[in-house]
Amino acid sequence: MPDRSMPEDPSSVRKELERYRLVVTELQGKIRQLEDELQTTTAMTEMPTVVVTRPELHQTLSRLLNKIAMIVQASEVVIMLYQPEAGELVVLPPSLGITDEQASQVHVDPEQGVTGLVYRTGESAIYNDALNDPRTLKDKIALLRMRNGICVPLTIKQRDEEERIIQERVIGVMHACNKRYEQAFNDDDVRLLEMLAEQAAAIVSNAQIYIELTEEKARLEQTLETLHAGVIAVDVSGRIRLLNRAAAQMLGISALSYEGQQLTAVVSNEQVADLLHNSLADQTEIQVEIGSAADRRIYKGETSLMRDEGKLQAIVAIFNDITEIRQVERMKTAFVSTVSHELRTPLTSIKGFISTLIDDVDNLYDDETRQEFYGIIDQECDRLTRLISDLLNVSRIESGRALDMQLSEVDLHKLAGRVLQAQQQYTTRHKLINEVPTDFPLIEADGDKVYQVIDNLIGNAIKYAPEGGNITVAAEDEGGTIRLDITDQGLGIPERHRDKIFERFHMVDDDVEHKAIKGTGIGLYLVRHLTRAHGGDVWLASSEEGKGSTFAVRLPKVAQESEQAGI
Ligand code: ADP
């Protein structure tokens, strides 16, 4: 028994105390670590599992990686996923302890390294001597300055109702590297990391599917929103599932979200509501033409049935605006009848005068009357020729063939003079005035086509000024280009037709005066094409109803290469 009364050597007591102090510090450290672990595991179970956006996934993973690092005492934690498109395992951000730059360089062939091995076999691995371990990829080890590490598979497990695993799939791996305090990783670390990796795999795969789905949905919705066609989808109980912006515009309602509302509460247009209801009731696909009185447009509505495993889920109706198509069809029909009329009129007149002259065997008509008849026949032939050449040109433009340009030096004073002289024969009510200066600069152009341009514009000026008046052709030298202004004192052009008159078949038809004048609606269309073929243009410079109009033509002094194909 030690003698208690004997005083102990003070230095040994100090040593003993020092030892106890170390043990207590170590124990305190362990307790803190245990507390941390405990906290971590509780926090892990509280971790939000519904990740809905990429930043949220990033945040959740970042928290998870921090906790993993703490639990297994690793300095770096990296998740790598197999990317089928790249055929490699690549780092999924965020990573812990490595830079983005380093992460971008870490991509591994599934046939190589510890990463590949764990990915292929689904078995975890420890590599405590990273540099000398034959399984490791030395460049990656050097890049990440790895001493040691553990790698576990990221496996998604599909379970049945009794929680039995029915399917397993490895989607990647997780590395935890460089154990802190210069220690080595052990089997406990592997076990812990495997547990955490399971959670990470579930988060990643669920979130990825969810994010992809929501992004796909958003893309689809955006596409539907920007579609020109109106789309309305209703489910079997008549509730709106989708009503895009074009549909809202067609219905004249604001572009809000109507999802979940009853169709009848939102859509007051009977034709649209009937189309959807009938299609729903009869379970058939229907096509109808719907006219909207509000904006004078015509839509073609078509429904299609959406079924899932044979059961009707929804009706989708698509509405295409066919106003322009119908209008062109109408115009074409009108055009055909006008053209046949326009062709028949001069022919009837020619035939009439020729028959009269043939029948006049007794020479009842004097020379002057005969000359007058010949003159009329000649004019009518000109009219026919002009019309036929207009038609040929239109058909040439429509078929996309380039106009054949015959360039030469053109004297616009003389050219305008010829047009006015020819046109003056047809009218006594109008005074045709050539204001193009005699010394106006020559331009390089196709003379016949420029003739046709001025001829058409003067022809219109005469035709649409039934009361007569002055018609002038003025010219201006603009430097590299010239401008011709053809002015009449006629009917003028109503505001709403001004930018349409250059479209083929377009004719002003809202006043009796315009309506009474026969036309084909192709003259200005041709004029625009002919000027553009020179690299120039034509436009309505001014117009006032009942006062007259001025059409302006701009042509380059030297004809330019230009798009001459059909418009
Ligand atoms: P059209 O053969 O009908 O004259 P255009 O293409 O030459 O065909 O003209 C299209 C329409 O523009 C005409 O139907 C007419 O209503 C209007 N228009 C053209 N020129 C004039 C003008 N000088 N004054 C009034 N209206 C015009």
PDB file of N, CA and C and ligand atoms in Angstrom, residues 338 342 387 390 456-465 486-494 497 500-509 511 514-515 517-527 540 543 548-551, ligand 1:
ATOM      1  N   THR A 338     -63.269  39.092-113.194  1.00  0.00           N
ATOM      2  CA  THR A 338     -62.945  40.408-113.735  1.00  0.00           C
ATOM      3  C   THR A 338     -62.100  40.276-114.991  1.00  0.00           C
ATOM      4  N   GLU A 342     -62.722  41.680-118.466  1.00  0.00           N
ATOM      5  CA  GLU A 342     -61.782  42.643-119.056  1.00  0.00           C
ATOM      6  C   GLU A 342     -61.287  42.180-120.423  1.00  0.00           C
ATOM      7  N   LEU A 387     -53.154  44.028-120.962  1.00  0.00           N
ATOM      8  CA  LEU A 387     -53.720  43.146-119.951  1.00  0.00           C
ATOM      9  C   LEU A 387     -53.027  41.778-119.982  1.00  0.00           C
ATOM     10  N   ASP A 390     -49.585  42.050-118.600  1.00  0.00           N
ATOM     11  CA  ASP A 390     -49.658  42.145-117.126  1.00  0.00           C
ATOM     12  C   ASP A 390     -49.853  40.760-116.526  1.00  0.00           C
ATOM     13  N   ASN A 456     -48.932  52.170-116.091  1.00  0.00           N
ATOM     14  CA  ASN A 456     -49.893  51.672-115.112  1.00  0.00           C
ATOM     15  C   ASN A 456     -50.366  52.777-114.186  1.00  0.00           C
ATOM     16  N   LEU A 457     -49.405  53.596-113.709  1.00  0.00           N
ATOM     17  CA  LEU A 457     -49.764  54.656-112.760  1.00  0.00           C
ATOM     18  C   LEU A 457     -50.613  55.737-113.429  1.00  0.00           C
ATOM     19  N   ILE A 458     -50.281  56.070-114.681  1.00  0.00           N
ATOM     20  CA  ILE A 458     -51.080  57.069-115.407  1.00  0.00           C
ATOM     21  C   ILE A 458     -52.460  56.475-115.715  1.00  0.00           C
ATOM     22  N   GLY A 459     -52.474  55.189-116.114  1.00  0.00           N
ATOM     23  CA  GLY A 459     -53.741  54.502-116.394  1.00  0.00           C
ATOM     24  C   GLY A 459     -54.659  54.568-115.179  1.00  0.00           C
ATOM     25  N   ASN A 460     -54.109  54.307-113.981  1.00  0.00           N
ATOM     26  CA  ASN A 460     -54.901  54.385-112.748  1.00  0.00           C
ATOM     27  C   ASN A 460     -55.349  55.819-112.485  1.00  0.00           C
ATOM     28  N   ALA A 461     -54.414  56.770-112.709  1.00  0.00           N
ATOM     29  CA  ALA A 461     -54.730  58.181-112.437  1.00  0.00           C
ATOM     30  C   ALA A 461     -55.936  58.615-113.267  1.00  0.00           C
ATOM     31  N   ILE A 462     -55.985  58.112-114.517  1.00  0.00           N
ATOM     32  CA  ILE A 462     -57.118  58.457-115.392  1.00  0.00           C
ATOM     33  C   ILE A 462     -58.374  57.738-114.901  1.00  0.00           C
ATOM     34  N   LYS A 463     -58.202  56.410-114.681  1.00  0.00           N
ATOM     35  CA  LYS A 463     -59.338  55.561-114.320  1.00  0.00           C
ATOM     36  C   LYS A 463     -60.000  56.020-113.022  1.00  0.00           C
ATOM     37  N   TYR A 464     -59.181  56.360-112.035  1.00  0.00           N
ATOM     38  CA  TYR A 464     -59.742  56.696-110.713  1.00  0.00           C
ATOM     39  C   TYR A 464     -59.952  58.197-110.523  1.00  0.00           C
ATOM     40  N   ALA A 465     -60.000  58.932-111.658  1.00  0.00           N
ATOM     41  CA  ALA A 465     -60.402  60.339-111.601  1.00  0.00           C
ATOM     42  C   ALA A 465     -61.514  60.496-112.638  1.00  0.00           C
ATOM     43  N   ILE A 486     -46.344  60.903-109.623  1.00  0.00           N
ATOM     44  CA  ILE A 486     -47.493  60.902-110.531  1.00  0.00           C
ATOM     45  C   ILE A 486     -48.714  61.344-109.719  1.00  0.00           C
ATOM     46  N   THR A 487     -49.235  62.509-110.087  1.00  0.00           N
ATOM     47  CA  THR A 487     -50.294  63.106-109.275  1.00  0.00           C
ATOM     48  C   THR A 487     -51.597  63.223-110.061  1.00  0.00           C
ATOM     49  N   ASP A 488     -52.702  62.846-109.406  1.00  0.00           N
ATOM     50  CA  ASP A 488     -54.014  63.011-110.049  1.00  0.00           C
ATOM     51  C   ASP A 488     -54.932  63.809-109.146  1.00  0.00           C
ATOM     52  N   GLN A 489     -56.103  64.147-109.690  1.00  0.00           N
ATOM     53  CA  GLN A 489     -57.094  64.885-108.900  1.00  0.00           C
ATOM     54  C   GLN A 489     -58.352  64.038-108.761  1.00  0.00           C
ATOM     55  N   GLY A 490     -58.139  62.765-108.522  1.00  0.00           N
ATOM     56  CA  GLY A 490     -59.241  61.807-108.524  1.00  0.00           C
ATOM     57  C   GLY A 490     -59.856  61.507-107.171  1.00  0.00           C
ATOM     58  N   LEU A 491     -60.280  60.244-107.033  1.00  0.00           N
ATOM     59  CA  LEU A 491     -61.073  59.828-105.866  1.00  0.00           C
ATOM     60  C   LEU A 491     -60.276  59.757-104.557  1.00  0.00           C
ATOM     61  N   GLY A 492     -58.960  59.600-104.680  1.00  0.00           N
ATOM     62  CA  GLY A 492     -58.164  59.396-103.456  1.00  0.00           C
ATOM     63  C   GLY A 492     -58.349  57.969-102.954  1.00  0.00           C
ATOM     64  N   ILE A 493     -57.567  57.624-101.941  1.00  0.00           N
ATOM     65  CA  ILE A 493     -57.614  56.239-101.434  1.00  0.00           C
ATOM     66  C   ILE A 493     -57.898  56.247 -99.933  1.00  0.00           C
ATOM     67  N   PRO A 494     -58.972  55.569 -99.511  1.00  0.00           N
ATOM     68  CA  PRO A 494     -59.289  55.559 -98.084  1.00  0.00           C
ATOM     69  C   PRO A 494     -58.114  55.034 -97.248  1.00  0.00           C
ATOM     70  N   HIS A 497     -56.946  51.363 -96.795  1.00  0.00           N
ATOM     71  CA  HIS A 497     -56.479  50.584 -97.955  1.00  0.00           C
ATOM     72  C   HIS A 497     -55.063  50.950 -98.369  1.00  0.00           C
ATOM     73  N   LYS A 500     -52.377  48.476 -98.453  1.00  0.00           N
ATOM     74  CA  LYS A 500     -52.789  47.183 -99.025  1.00  0.00           C
ATOM     75  C   LYS A 500     -52.857  47.205-100.554  1.00  0.00           C
ATOM     76  N   ILE A 501     -52.964  48.422-101.120  1.00  0.00           N
ATOM     77  CA  ILE A 501     -53.218  48.491-102.563  1.00  0.00           C
ATOM     78  C   ILE A 501     -52.119  47.868-103.417  1.00  0.00           C
ATOM     79  N   PHE A 502     -50.913  47.659-102.815  1.00  0.00           N
ATOM     80  CA  PHE A 502     -49.831  47.053-103.595  1.00  0.00           C
ATOM     81  C   PHE A 502     -49.868  45.525-103.535  1.00  0.00           C
ATOM     82  N   GLU A 503     -50.807  45.000-102.737  1.00  0.00           N
ATOM     83  CA  GLU A 503     -50.934  43.545-102.677  1.00  0.00           C
ATOM     84  C   GLU A 503     -51.720  43.076-103.895  1.00  0.00           C
ATOM     85  N   ARG A 504     -51.406  41.863-104.327  1.00  0.00           N
ATOM     86  CA  ARG A 504     -52.101  41.392-105.540  1.00  0.00           C
ATOM     87  C   ARG A 504     -53.599  41.231-105.251  1.00  0.00           C
ATOM     88  N   PHE A 505     -54.385  41.533-106.254  1.00  0.00           N
ATOM     89  CA  PHE A 505     -55.852  41.434-106.261  1.00  0.00           C
ATOM     90  C   PHE A 505     -56.545  42.435-105.336  1.00  0.00           C
ATOM     91  N   HIS A 506     -55.767  43.288-104.652  1.00  0.00           N
ATOM     92  CA  HIS A 506     -56.445  44.185-103.712  1.00  0.00           C
ATOM     93  C   HIS A 506     -57.070  45.362-104.444  1.00  0.00           C
ATOM     94  N   MET A 507     -58.349  45.551-104.186  1.00  0.00           N
ATOM     95  CA  MET A 507     -59.064  46.666-104.812  1.00  0.00           C
ATOM     96  C   MET A 507     -59.883  47.385-103.761  1.00  0.00           C
ATOM     97  N   VAL A 508     -59.924  48.709-103.858  1.00  0.00           N
ATOM     98  CA  VAL A 508     -60.756  49.480-102.925  1.00  0.00           C
ATOM     99  C   VAL A 508     -62.217  49.217-103.299  1.00  0.00           C
ATOM    100  N   ASP A 509     -62.988  48.786-102.295  1.00  0.00           N
ATOM    101  CA  ASP A 509     -64.353  48.410-102.666  1.00  0.00           C
ATOM    102  C   ASP A 509     -65.388  48.990-101.711  1.00  0.00           C
ATOM    103  N   ASP A 511     -66.446  52.263-101.524  1.00  0.00           N
ATOM    104  CA  ASP A 511     -67.323  53.356-101.958  1.00  0.00           C
ATOM    105  C   ASP A 511     -67.823  53.070-103.365  1.00  0.00           C
ATOM    106  N   HIS A 514     -65.386  53.907-106.438  1.00  0.00           N
ATOM    107  CA  HIS A 514     -64.332  52.932-106.704  1.00  0.00           C
ATOM    108  C   HIS A 514     -64.923  51.641-107.258  1.00  0.00           C
ATOM    109  N   LYS A 515     -66.039  51.241-106.638  1.00  0.00           N
ATOM    110  CA  LYS A 515     -66.659  49.969-107.019  1.00  0.00           C
ATOM    111  C   LYS A 515     -67.094  49.962-108.480  1.00  0.00           C
ATOM    112  N   ILE A 517     -65.697  51.264-110.916  1.00  0.00           N
ATOM    113  CA  ILE A 517     -64.596  51.220-111.871  1.00  0.00           C
ATOM    114  C   ILE A 517     -64.003  49.810-111.918  1.00  0.00           C
ATOM    115  N   LYS A 518     -63.947  49.270-113.121  1.00  0.00           N
ATOM    116  CA  LYS A 518     -63.459  47.898-113.275  1.00  0.00           C
ATOM    117  C   LYS A 518     -61.942  47.848-113.180  1.00  0.00           C
ATOM    118  N   GLY A 519     -61.457  46.874-112.484  1.00  0.00           N
ATOM    119  CA  GLY A 519     -60.006  46.696-112.396  1.00  0.00           C
ATOM    120  C   GLY A 519     -59.705  45.242-112.121  1.00  0.00           C
ATOM    121  N   THR A 520     -58.414  44.925-112.059  1.00  0.00           N
ATOM    122  CA  THR A 520     -58.036  43.536-111.783  1.00  0.00           C
ATOM    123  C   THR A 520     -57.284  43.407-110.459  1.00  0.00           C
ATOM    124  N   GLY A 521     -56.801  44.520-109.951  1.00  0.00           N
ATOM    125  CA  GLY A 521     -56.057  44.483-108.685  1.00  0.00           C
ATOM    126  C   GLY A 521     -54.636  43.959-108.841  1.00  0.00           C
ATOM    127  N   ILE A 522     -54.140  43.949-110.073  1.00  0.00           N
ATOM    128  CA  ILE A 522     -52.754  43.459-110.208  1.00  0.00           C
ATOM    129  C   ILE A 522     -51.795  44.559-110.671  1.00  0.00           C
ATOM    130  N   GLY A 523     -52.359  45.703-111.086  1.00  0.00           N
ATOM    131  CA  GLY A 523     -51.510  46.765-111.639  1.00  0.00           C
ATOM    132  C   GLY A 523     -50.429  47.226-110.674  1.00  0.00           C
ATOM    133  N   LEU A 524     -50.824  47.647-109.467  1.00  0.00           N
ATOM    134  CA  LEU A 524     -49.854  48.189-108.513  1.00  0.00           C
ATOM    135  C   LEU A 524     -48.904  47.105-107.996  1.00  0.00           C
ATOM    136  N   TYR A 525     -49.425  45.896-107.915  1.00  0.00           N
ATOM    137  CA  TYR A 525     -48.601  44.756-107.498  1.00  0.00           C
ATOM    138  C   TYR A 525     -47.438  44.595-108.482  1.00  0.00           C
ATOM    139  N   LEU A 526     -47.791  44.717-109.770  1.00  0.00           N
ATOM    140  CA  LEU A 526     -46.777  44.611-110.814  1.00  0.00           C
ATOM    141  C   LEU A 526     -45.807  45.786-110.769  1.00  0.00           C
ATOM    142  N   VAL A 527     -46.368  46.984-110.582  1.00  0.00           N
ATOM    143  CA  VAL A 527     -45.539  48.191-110.542  1.00  0.00           C
ATOM    144  C   VAL A 527     -44.498  48.056-109.428  1.00  0.00           C
ATOM    145  N   LEU A 540     -47.293  55.146-102.009  1.00  0.00           N
ATOM    146  CA  LEU A 540     -48.307  56.186-102.100  1.00  0.00           C
ATOM    147  C   LEU A 540     -47.788  57.358-101.272  1.00  0.00           C
ATOM    148  N   SER A 543     -52.441  61.080-100.307  1.00  0.00           N
ATOM    149  CA  SER A 543     -53.752  60.839-100.886  1.00  0.00           C
ATOM    150  C   SER A 543     -54.805  61.477-100.001  1.00  0.00           C
ATOM    151  N   GLY A 548     -57.528  63.596-104.530  1.00  0.00           N
ATOM    152  CA  GLY A 548     -56.528  63.013-105.422  1.00  0.00           C
ATOM    153  C   GLY A 548     -55.385  62.336-104.686  1.00  0.00           C
ATOM    154  N   SER A 549     -54.488  61.783-105.503  1.00  0.00           N
ATOM    155  CA  SER A 549     -53.377  61.014-104.910  1.00  0.00           C
ATOM    156  C   SER A 549     -52.081  61.315-105.641  1.00  0.00           C
ATOM    157  N   THR A 550     -50.958  61.054-104.934  1.00  0.00           N
ATOM    158  CA  THR A 550     -49.653  61.117-105.582  1.00  0.00           C
ATOM    159  C   THR A 550     -48.922  59.818-105.299  1.00  0.00           C
ATOM    160  N   PHE A 551     -48.549  59.142-106.369  1.00  0.00           N
ATOM    161  CA  PHE A 551     -47.726  57.930-106.236  1.00  0.00           C
ATOM    162  C   PHE A 551     -46.289  58.324-106.544  1.00  0.00           C
TER     163      PHE A 551
HETATM  164  P1  ADP B   1     -56.789  47.847-110.601  1.00  0.00           P
HETATM  165  O1  ADP B   1     -56.659  46.967-111.784  1.00  0.00           O
HETATM  166  O2  ADP B   1     -57.956  47.519-109.758  1.00  0.00           O
HETATM  167  O3  ADP B   1     -56.689  49.279-110.929  1.00  0.00           O
HETATM  168  P2  ADP B   1     -54.308  48.265-109.161  1.00  0.00           P
HETATM  169  O4  ADP B   1     -53.433  47.279-108.536  1.00  0.00           O
HETATM  170  O5  ADP B   1     -53.722  49.118-110.216  1.00  0.00           O
HETATM  171  O6  ADP B   1     -55.545  47.452-109.702  1.00  0.00           O
HETATM  172  O7  ADP B   1     -54.889  49.187-108.024  1.00  0.00           O
HETATM  173  C1  ADP B   1     -55.384  48.635-106.854  1.00  0.00           C
HETATM  174  C2  ADP B   1     -56.496  49.491-106.274  1.00  0.00           C
HETATM  175  O8  ADP B   1     -55.949  50.714-105.786  1.00  0.00           O
HETATM  176  C3  ADP B   1     -57.515  49.878-107.287  1.00  0.00           C
HETATM  177  O9  ADP B   1     -58.522  48.904-107.365  1.00  0.00           O
HETATM  178  C4  ADP B   1     -58.037  51.186-106.772  1.00  0.00           C
HETATM  179  O10 ADP B   1     -59.079  50.953-105.871  1.00  0.00           O
HETATM  180  C5  ADP B   1     -56.868  51.781-106.017  1.00  0.00           C
HETATM  181  N1  ADP B   1     -56.143  52.803-106.787  1.00  0.00           N
HETATM  182  C6  ADP B   1     -55.044  52.646-107.558  1.00  0.00           C
HETATM  183  N2  ADP B   1     -54.626  53.814-108.065  1.00  0.00           N
HETATM  184  C7  ADP B   1     -55.501  54.744-107.638  1.00  0.00           C
HETATM  185  C8  ADP B   1     -55.611  56.172-107.824  1.00  0.00           C
HETATM  186  N3  ADP B   1     -54.745  56.865-108.587  1.00  0.00           N
HETATM  187  N4  ADP B   1     -56.624  56.807-107.184  1.00  0.00           N
HETATM  188  C9  ADP B   1     -57.506  56.128-106.434  1.00  0.00           C
HETATM  189  N5  ADP B   1     -57.464  54.793-106.205  1.00  0.00           N
HETATM  190  C10 ADP B   1     -56.456  54.103-106.807  1.00  0.00           C
END
